[in-house]
Tab-separated table of C-alpha atoms in Angstrom:
chain	number	residue	atom	x	y	z
A	1	MET	CA	-41.125	27.670	-21.847
A	2	ASP	CA	-40.995	24.320	-20.034
A	3	ARG	CA	-41.528	21.513	-22.515
A	4	GLN	CA	-44.212	20.043	-20.235
A	5	TYR	CA	-46.337	23.155	-20.513
A	6	SER	CA	-45.898	23.997	-24.190
A	7	THR	CA	-49.235	24.891	-25.744
A	8	GLU	CA	-48.367	22.966	-28.941
A	9	PRO	CA	-50.308	25.191	-31.413
A	10	ARG	CA	-50.374	22.393	-33.998
A	11	LEU	CA	-52.572	20.228	-31.775
A	12	GLN	CA	-56.349	20.312	-31.837
A	13	THR	CA	-57.871	21.019	-28.430
A	14	PRO	CA	-58.854	19.698	-26.022
A	15	VAL	CA	-55.870	17.396	-25.822
A	16	TYR	CA	-53.991	15.520	-23.138
A	17	VAL	CA	-50.236	15.629	-23.657
A	18	VAL	CA	-48.118	13.016	-21.855
A	19	ASP	CA	-44.449	13.835	-21.544
A	20	GLU	CA	-42.051	10.925	-21.920
A	21	GLN	CA	-39.170	12.729	-20.232
A	22	ALA	CA	-41.221	13.535	-17.114
A	23	LEU	CA	-42.605	10.003	-17.018
A	24	ARG	CA	-39.117	8.531	-17.217
A	25	ARG	CA	-37.929	10.770	-14.366
A	26	ASN	CA	-40.650	9.342	-12.149
A	27	LEU	CA	-39.823	5.790	-13.190
A	28	GLU	CA	-36.162	6.302	-12.390
A	29	VAL	CA	-37.063	7.379	-8.854
A	30	LEU	CA	-39.255	4.331	-8.372
A	31	ALA	CA	-36.660	1.996	-9.865
A	32	GLY	CA	-34.151	3.371	-7.388
A	33	VAL	CA	-36.427	2.439	-4.477
A	34	GLN	CA	-36.738	-1.076	-5.862
A	35	GLN	CA	-32.994	-1.454	-6.280
A	36	ARG	CA	-32.142	-0.161	-2.808
A	37	THR	CA	-34.789	-2.148	-0.909
A	38	GLY	CA	-35.568	-5.229	-2.984
A	39	CYS	CA	-39.270	-4.376	-3.070
A	40	HIS	CA	-41.587	-4.678	-6.068
A	41	ILE	CA	-43.363	-1.555	-7.355
A	42	LEU	CA	-46.432	-1.979	-9.540
A	43	LEU	CA	-48.311	0.465	-11.726
A	44	ALA	CA	-51.869	0.870	-10.418
A	45	GLN	CA	-53.715	1.098	-13.719
A	46	LYS	CA	-56.754	2.725	-12.138
A	47	ALA	CA	-54.828	6.014	-12.166
A	48	PHE	CA	-52.946	5.693	-15.448
A	49	SER	CA	-53.603	3.035	-18.069
A	50	LEU	CA	-52.126	4.631	-21.181
A	51	PHE	CA	-50.790	1.358	-22.552
A	52	TYR	CA	-48.783	3.224	-25.198
A	53	ALA	CA	-46.408	3.855	-22.286
A	54	TYR	CA	-46.378	0.285	-20.971
A	55	PRO	CA	-43.215	-0.801	-22.811
A	56	LEU	CA	-41.393	2.101	-21.133
A	57	ILE	CA	-42.937	1.430	-17.724
A	58	GLY	CA	-42.166	-2.265	-17.975
A	59	ARG	CA	-38.452	-1.505	-18.272
A	60	TYR	CA	-38.484	0.092	-14.817
A	61	LEU	CA	-41.237	-1.456	-12.685
A	62	ALA	CA	-42.063	-5.018	-11.599
A	63	GLY	CA	-45.457	-4.978	-13.286
A	64	THR	CA	-49.006	-3.767	-12.832
A	65	THR	CA	-51.997	-4.109	-10.547
A	66	ALA	CA	-55.591	-4.134	-11.724
A	67	SER	CA	-58.971	-3.346	-10.224
A	68	GLY	CA	-60.772	-5.962	-12.278
A	69	LEU	CA	-60.661	-8.231	-15.292
A	70	PHE	CA	-60.382	-5.634	-18.044
A	71	GLU	CA	-57.366	-3.893	-16.526
A	72	ALA	CA	-55.762	-7.286	-15.848
A	73	ARG	CA	-56.308	-8.272	-19.483
A	74	LEU	CA	-54.845	-4.992	-20.668
A	75	ALA	CA	-51.655	-5.577	-18.680
A	76	HIS	CA	-51.451	-9.198	-19.791
A	77	GLU	CA	-51.691	-8.163	-23.450
A	78	THR	CA	-49.543	-5.035	-23.429
A	79	MET	CA	-46.930	-5.625	-20.704
A	80	PRO	CA	-46.135	-9.324	-21.140
A	81	GLY	CA	-43.494	-10.856	-18.940
A	82	ARG	CA	-44.105	-8.554	-15.999
A	83	GLU	CA	-46.097	-9.278	-12.830
A	84	ASN	CA	-49.876	-8.952	-13.119
A	85	HIS	CA	-51.831	-8.436	-9.851
A	86	VAL	CA	-55.532	-7.888	-9.267
A	87	PHE	CA	-57.794	-6.848	-6.421
A	88	SER	CA	-61.567	-6.311	-6.521
A	89	PRO	CA	-64.182	-6.166	-3.763
A	90	ALA	CA	-65.914	-9.039	-5.600
A	91	TYR	CA	-65.439	-11.239	-8.654
A	92	THR	CA	-67.835	-13.237	-10.793
A	93	SER	CA	-67.069	-16.869	-11.575
A	94	ALA	CA	-66.580	-16.021	-15.237
A	95	GLU	CA	-64.069	-13.318	-14.339
A	96	MET	CA	-62.180	-15.577	-11.970
A	97	ALA	CA	-61.906	-18.317	-14.576
A	98	GLU	CA	-59.926	-15.890	-16.751
A	99	LEU	CA	-58.022	-14.138	-13.967
A	100	VAL	CA	-56.443	-17.359	-12.684
A	101	GLU	CA	-54.972	-17.842	-16.151
A	102	ILE	CA	-53.382	-14.410	-16.507
A	103	CYS	CA	-52.667	-13.100	-12.971
A	104	ASP	CA	-49.720	-13.717	-10.658
A	105	HIS	CA	-51.426	-12.427	-7.499
A	106	ILE	CA	-55.157	-12.340	-6.724
A	107	SER	CA	-56.341	-10.562	-3.567
A	108	PHE	CA	-59.779	-11.189	-2.105
A	109	ASN	CA	-61.853	-8.744	-0.085
A	110	SER	CA	-63.688	-11.308	2.059
A	111	LEU	CA	-63.428	-14.873	3.278
A	112	ALA	CA	-66.681	-15.618	1.496
A	113	GLN	CA	-65.183	-14.572	-1.865
A	114	LEU	CA	-62.023	-16.546	-1.141
A	115	GLU	CA	-63.994	-19.712	-0.564
A	116	ALA	CA	-66.535	-19.150	-3.327
A	117	HIS	CA	-63.722	-19.098	-5.890
A	118	ARG	CA	-61.458	-21.699	-4.243
A	119	PRO	CA	-62.207	-24.388	-6.886
A	120	LEU	CA	-60.832	-22.020	-9.545
A	121	TRP	CA	-57.743	-20.629	-7.795
A	122	GLN	CA	-56.485	-23.438	-5.614
A	123	ASN	CA	-54.843	-25.339	-8.448
A	124	SER	CA	-53.855	-22.301	-10.496
A	125	ARG	CA	-50.507	-20.542	-10.789
A	126	ALA	CA	-51.837	-17.459	-8.969
A	127	SER	CA	-50.674	-16.595	-5.474
A	128	VAL	CA	-53.711	-15.718	-3.355
A	129	GLY	CA	-54.019	-13.098	-0.637
A	130	LEU	CA	-56.536	-11.236	1.499
A	131	ARG	CA	-57.080	-7.516	1.732
A	132	VAL	CA	-57.349	-6.397	5.343
A	133	ASN	CA	-58.502	-3.195	7.004
A	134	PRO	CA	-56.125	-1.869	9.681
A	135	GLU	CA	-58.936	0.440	10.851
A	136	HIS	CA	-56.403	3.252	11.160
A	137	SER	CA	-57.213	6.364	9.162
A	138	THR	CA	-54.526	8.933	8.343
A	139	GLN	CA	-56.694	11.113	6.081
A	140	GLN	CA	-58.831	14.129	6.806
A	141	GLY	CA	-61.508	15.591	4.580
A	142	HIS	CA	-61.398	12.899	1.906
A	143	THR	CA	-63.771	10.260	3.247
A	144	ILE	CA	-64.704	9.183	-0.262
A	145	TYR	CA	-61.077	8.040	-0.721
A	146	ASP	CA	-60.533	6.660	2.794
A	147	PRO	CA	-60.708	2.836	2.964
A	148	CYS	CA	-60.504	3.039	6.770
A	149	ALA	CA	-63.524	5.310	7.143
A	150	PRO	CA	-66.357	3.974	9.328
A	151	GLY	CA	-68.531	1.542	7.416
A	152	SER	CA	-65.860	0.824	4.804
A	153	ARG	CA	-66.481	-2.184	2.584
A	154	LEU	CA	-62.787	-2.475	1.709
A	155	GLY	CA	-60.705	-5.005	3.597
A	156	ILE	CA	-61.341	-7.541	6.352
A	157	ARG	CA	-61.175	-6.323	9.941
A	158	ARG	CA	-59.067	-8.272	12.431
A	159	LYS	CA	-62.110	-9.323	14.457
A	160	ASP	CA	-63.519	-11.001	11.349
A	161	LEU	CA	-60.473	-13.222	10.728
A	162	PRO	CA	-59.820	-16.607	12.359
A	163	GLU	CA	-56.686	-17.188	14.416
A	164	GLN	CA	-55.147	-19.037	11.477
A	165	LEU	CA	-55.487	-17.876	7.884
A	166	PRO	CA	-57.345	-20.227	5.535
A	167	ASP	CA	-55.329	-22.784	3.580
A	168	GLY	CA	-53.756	-21.395	0.452
A	169	VAL	CA	-53.518	-17.764	1.575
A	170	GLU	CA	-49.961	-16.622	0.856
A	171	GLY	CA	-50.153	-12.858	1.351
A	172	LEU	CA	-51.890	-9.898	2.935
A	173	HIS	CA	-52.770	-6.619	1.302
A	174	PHE	CA	-53.786	-3.274	2.775
A	175	HIS	CA	-54.397	0.018	0.995
A	176	THR	CA	-55.178	3.052	3.149
A	177	LEU	CA	-53.350	6.106	1.782
A	178	CYS	CA	-54.224	8.819	-0.749
A	179	GLU	CA	-51.577	11.220	-2.078
A	180	GLN	CA	-49.547	10.893	1.149
A	181	ASP	CA	-45.937	10.903	2.323
A	182	ALA	CA	-44.030	8.100	4.023
A	183	ALA	CA	-44.896	9.057	7.613
A	184	PRO	CA	-48.579	8.020	7.335
A	185	LEU	CA	-47.449	4.685	5.870
A	186	VAL	CA	-45.029	4.089	8.757
A	187	GLU	CA	-47.849	4.936	11.171
A	188	THR	CA	-50.306	2.699	9.358
A	189	PHE	CA	-47.900	-0.234	9.232
A	190	ALA	CA	-47.503	-0.001	13.016
A	191	ALA	CA	-51.277	-0.288	13.387
A	192	PHE	CA	-51.379	-3.123	10.844
A	193	GLU	CA	-48.571	-4.961	12.590
A	194	ALA	CA	-50.257	-4.677	15.972
A	195	ALA	CA	-53.477	-6.164	14.586
A	196	PHE	CA	-52.271	-8.588	11.920
A	197	GLY	CA	-48.581	-9.193	12.657
A	198	GLN	CA	-49.244	-12.705	13.967
A	199	TYR	CA	-50.053	-13.805	10.406
A	200	LEU	CA	-46.879	-12.530	8.742
A	201	PRO	CA	-44.419	-15.324	9.659
A	202	GLY	CA	-44.686	-17.937	6.958
A	203	LEU	CA	-46.430	-15.709	4.384
A	204	ARG	CA	-44.801	-15.077	1.023
A	205	TRP	CA	-45.720	-11.445	0.499
A	206	LEU	CA	-47.168	-8.250	1.894
A	207	ASN	CA	-48.737	-5.597	-0.335
A	208	LEU	CA	-48.659	-2.059	1.115
A	209	GLY	CA	-51.138	-0.787	-1.463
A	210	GLY	CA	-51.064	2.618	-3.138
A	211	GLY	CA	-51.516	6.282	-2.381
A	212	HIS	CA	-47.759	6.784	-1.960
A	213	HIS	CA	-46.640	10.086	-3.564
A	214	ILE	CA	-43.108	8.760	-3.926
A	215	THR	CA	-42.149	10.983	-6.862
A	216	ARG	CA	-43.444	14.207	-5.339
A	217	PRO	CA	-40.709	16.721	-4.484
A	218	GLY	CA	-39.828	16.409	-0.817
A	219	TYR	CA	-41.204	12.899	-0.321
A	220	ASP	CA	-39.301	11.130	2.470
A	221	LEU	CA	-37.668	8.337	0.472
A	222	ALA	CA	-35.332	7.423	3.333
A	223	ALA	CA	-38.249	6.709	5.685
A	224	LEU	CA	-40.015	4.599	3.067
A	225	GLU	CA	-36.890	2.594	2.356
A	226	ARG	CA	-36.194	2.000	6.050
A	227	LEU	CA	-39.692	0.663	6.524
A	228	ILE	CA	-39.482	-1.685	3.535
A	229	ARG	CA	-36.109	-3.071	4.567
A	230	SER	CA	-37.262	-3.573	8.160
A	231	ILE	CA	-40.347	-5.508	7.023
A	232	ARG	CA	-38.312	-7.755	4.759
A	233	GLU	CA	-35.666	-8.394	7.405
A	234	LYS	CA	-38.138	-9.072	10.241
A	235	TYR	CA	-40.649	-11.221	8.424
A	236	GLY	CA	-38.888	-12.520	5.315
A	237	VAL	CA	-41.744	-11.496	3.023
A	238	GLU	CA	-41.628	-9.914	-0.408
A	239	VAL	CA	-42.931	-6.331	-0.179
A	240	TYR	CA	-45.109	-4.776	-2.864
A	241	LEU	CA	-46.222	-1.201	-3.406
A	242	GLU	CA	-48.765	-0.241	-6.045
A	243	PRO	CA	-48.819	3.516	-6.570
A	244	GLY	CA	-50.708	4.925	-9.546
A	245	GLU	CA	-50.281	8.661	-9.288
A	246	ALA	CA	-46.542	8.459	-8.517
A	247	ILE	CA	-45.840	6.908	-11.920
A	248	ALA	CA	-47.351	9.756	-13.951
A	249	LEU	CA	-47.342	12.594	-11.387
A	250	ASN	CA	-46.753	15.926	-13.185
A	251	ALA	CA	-46.153	14.028	-16.428
A	252	GLY	CA	-49.067	15.375	-18.447
A	253	THR	CA	-51.103	18.436	-19.340
A	254	LEU	CA	-54.553	19.202	-20.694
A	255	ILE	CA	-54.581	21.978	-23.273
A	256	THR	CA	-57.882	23.796	-23.792
A	257	THR	CA	-59.125	26.745	-25.851
A	258	VAL	CA	-61.301	29.691	-24.690
A	259	LEU	CA	-64.481	29.584	-26.793
A	260	ASP	CA	-66.376	32.491	-25.215
A	261	VAL	CA	-66.282	34.965	-22.330
A	262	VAL	CA	-69.520	35.455	-20.392
A	263	GLU	CA	-69.763	38.567	-18.223
A	264	SER	CA	-71.400	37.869	-14.864
A	265	ASP	CA	-70.218	38.644	-11.326
A	266	MET	CA	-66.790	38.097	-12.871
A	267	PRO	CA	-65.616	37.140	-16.360
A	268	ILE	CA	-66.461	33.489	-17.029
A	269	LEU	CA	-64.305	31.732	-19.595
A	270	ILE	CA	-66.162	29.031	-21.517
A	271	LEU	CA	-63.638	26.339	-22.451
A	272	ASP	CA	-63.693	23.349	-24.769
A	273	ALA	CA	-62.532	21.253	-21.783
A	274	SER	CA	-64.858	20.114	-19.021
A	275	ALA	CA	-64.355	19.268	-15.368
A	276	ALA	CA	-67.254	16.803	-15.449
A	277	CYS	CA	-66.146	15.104	-18.659
A	278	HIS	CA	-62.381	15.448	-18.831
A	279	MET	CA	-61.072	15.828	-15.269
A	280	PRO	CA	-63.776	14.464	-12.930
A	281	ASP	CA	-61.606	14.679	-9.805
A	282	VAL	CA	-62.093	18.445	-9.945
A	283	LEU	CA	-65.694	17.860	-8.896
A	284	GLU	CA	-65.361	14.591	-6.982
A	285	MET	CA	-62.416	15.253	-4.681
A	286	PRO	CA	-62.620	18.329	-5.068
A	287	TYR	CA	-59.377	19.242	-6.784
A	288	ARG	CA	-58.085	22.519	-8.195
A	289	PRO	CA	-55.666	21.740	-11.045
A	290	PRO	CA	-52.646	23.982	-11.494
A	291	LEU	CA	-52.881	26.328	-14.493
A	292	LEU	CA	-49.838	27.651	-16.298
A	293	GLY	CA	-49.312	31.385	-15.809
A	294	ALA	CA	-52.295	31.799	-13.492
A	295	GLY	CA	-52.606	32.537	-9.770
A	296	ASP	CA	-55.101	32.201	-6.986
A	297	PRO	CA	-58.171	34.457	-7.042
A	298	GLY	CA	-57.090	38.048	-6.430
A	299	GLU	CA	-53.382	37.290	-6.728
A	300	LYS	CA	-53.121	38.808	-10.217
A	301	PRO	CA	-55.010	41.801	-11.683
A	302	VAL	CA	-57.881	39.892	-13.355
A	303	THR	CA	-59.793	37.018	-11.724
A	304	CYS	CA	-61.941	34.772	-13.938
A	305	ARG	CA	-64.046	31.682	-13.451
A	306	LEU	CA	-63.205	28.766	-15.764
A	307	ALA	CA	-66.170	26.686	-16.855
A	308	SER	CA	-67.269	24.278	-19.542
A	309	ARG	CA	-69.852	24.299	-22.313
A	310	THR	CA	-71.875	21.403	-20.859
A	311	CYS	CA	-75.380	21.957	-19.500
A	312	LEU	CA	-74.292	21.105	-15.954
A	313	ALA	CA	-74.412	24.352	-13.951
A	314	GLY	CA	-71.718	23.074	-11.628
A	315	ASP	CA	-69.284	22.176	-14.420
A	316	VAL	CA	-66.813	24.743	-13.132
A	317	ILE	CA	-63.071	24.100	-12.963
A	318	GLY	CA	-62.363	26.946	-10.569
A	319	GLU	CA	-61.396	30.588	-10.247
A	320	TYR	CA	-57.957	31.777	-11.346
A	321	SER	CA	-56.310	35.175	-11.728
A	322	PHE	CA	-54.328	36.409	-14.730
A	323	ASP	CA	-52.046	39.290	-15.678
A	324	ARG	CA	-54.540	40.077	-18.421
A	325	GLN	CA	-57.970	38.668	-19.171
A	326	PRO	CA	-57.775	35.700	-21.579
A	327	ARG	CA	-59.549	36.274	-24.873
A	328	VAL	CA	-61.517	33.990	-27.208
A	329	GLY	CA	-59.053	31.742	-29.028
A	330	ASP	CA	-56.430	31.786	-26.268
A	331	ARG	CA	-55.104	28.470	-25.082
A	332	LEU	CA	-54.833	27.521	-21.431
A	333	VAL	CA	-52.761	24.655	-20.071
A	334	PHE	CA	-53.712	22.622	-16.995
A	335	ALA	CA	-50.842	20.688	-15.417
A	336	ASP	CA	-50.768	17.263	-13.733
A	337	MET	CA	-53.424	15.934	-16.100
A	338	ALA	CA	-52.034	12.446	-16.830
A	339	ILE	CA	-53.551	10.826	-13.744
A	340	TYR	CA	-57.233	10.089	-13.131
A	341	THR	CA	-58.254	11.923	-16.294
A	342	MET	CA	-58.024	9.625	-19.311
A	343	VAL	CA	-59.169	6.681	-17.173
A	344	LYS	CA	-62.242	8.535	-15.841
A	345	ASN	CA	-63.356	10.795	-18.663
A	346	ASN	CA	-66.757	10.501	-20.327
A	347	THR	CA	-68.911	11.883	-23.106
A	348	PHE	CA	-71.744	13.443	-21.097
A	349	ASN	CA	-73.686	15.912	-23.288
A	350	GLY	CA	-71.931	14.400	-26.296
A	351	MET	CA	-68.761	16.227	-25.326
A	352	PRO	CA	-65.847	15.108	-27.511
A	353	LEU	CA	-63.124	13.267	-25.665
A	354	PRO	CA	-59.735	15.002	-25.773
A	355	ASP	CA	-57.112	13.614	-28.112
A	356	ILE	CA	-54.113	11.954	-26.496
A	357	ALA	CA	-50.690	13.174	-27.583
A	358	TRP	CA	-47.222	11.954	-26.674
A	359	ARG	CA	-44.211	14.208	-26.359
A	360	GLY	CA	-41.065	12.166	-26.938
A	361	GLU	CA	-37.667	12.627	-25.391
A	362	ASP	CA	-36.691	14.794	-28.360
A	363	GLY	CA	-39.520	17.235	-27.596
A	364	ARG	CA	-41.541	16.325	-30.645
A	365	CYS	CA	-45.253	15.844	-30.071
A	366	ALA	CA	-47.624	13.522	-31.941
A	367	VAL	CA	-51.256	12.496	-31.493
A	368	ILE	CA	-51.445	8.806	-30.619
A	369	ARG	CA	-55.237	8.611	-30.254
A	370	HIS	CA	-57.996	10.735	-31.773
A	371	PHE	CA	-61.586	10.381	-30.601
A	372	GLY	CA	-64.591	11.262	-32.712
A	373	TYR	CA	-68.331	10.821	-33.078
A	374	GLU	CA	-68.111	7.051	-33.436
A	375	ASP	CA	-66.503	6.758	-30.003
A	376	PHE	CA	-69.491	8.570	-28.510
A	377	LYS	CA	-72.062	6.633	-30.532
A	378	ASN	CA	-70.589	3.178	-29.991
A	379	ARG	CA	-70.756	3.419	-26.217
A	380	LEU	CA	-74.516	2.963	-26.496
A	381	SER	CA	-74.864	0.570	-29.409
């Protein structure tokens, strides 16, 4: 059995298991892109902020990017010596006072925010940039994740910028992709260049944002690298990418146990894992996580619905088919559970949070974080 999917019978469920070997494979791919192009790749902590892995990640990547003060502090404390970037649609004065002390790059979402915080950043060590909106969407069916959707609050449109950027602005930042290949980035950069290219000469850096599935099998690395090299050669700017998923893609599992089987229109397996609590993207995106040994509905002899023990009627992970019907006590293993799970999980209904386990290069697995009642209680006290 693949080490990534081992059910680890010694572990209490539910449990996330992060695989060091798989994580390192991803990091080696990303490090190769950096070496061949001279770009800087950052870990977007919004997708994966397991700081136990930061010493490993810091050996391969240029640093991290944060979505606010707490993520920026986490990187500052646990990945010292690497670049620390931050973007937020808005900052408070108290947040900015700390961010200018710990961040290398700070990107603003509006000219108003840039000017409101100018007294704090203008004499700091931080390099300041603006997030812009190329108004060029390459996504379909995922409006919730599309920063270029009509009415988006993310990024400044070209018509809202002056002919010359404000004093002190050293970079531009756009983020428009979600789980996409290189071709949409090439297309988006062309739209960005047509609208904002006049600003690039004289800037220090350009941040191409995240959503790049660089470590996915079949990703067009050659196209990505051609684009990065062409930008650097034409404009003389440092190029940044900040993927989150690509760092930990297919590097973790969620192991769950069948607690009961309810007979309805089909067998419904009641699990100790929850879509709403432990893998929210299943309901938000929506997303159907891969399940070891299972198929699509009707593909195998027995089709079952997988659901949770919360009170939410819609807390359903999906329908899967099996060679035989799983029984109470059986363990099921969901793949690709390192990203957007631990960072988004919650204790709705008092559901216990899954433990976090780490499988080392030698294949040995150990729990690095156990959550209990106090973790639930202390959120509200």
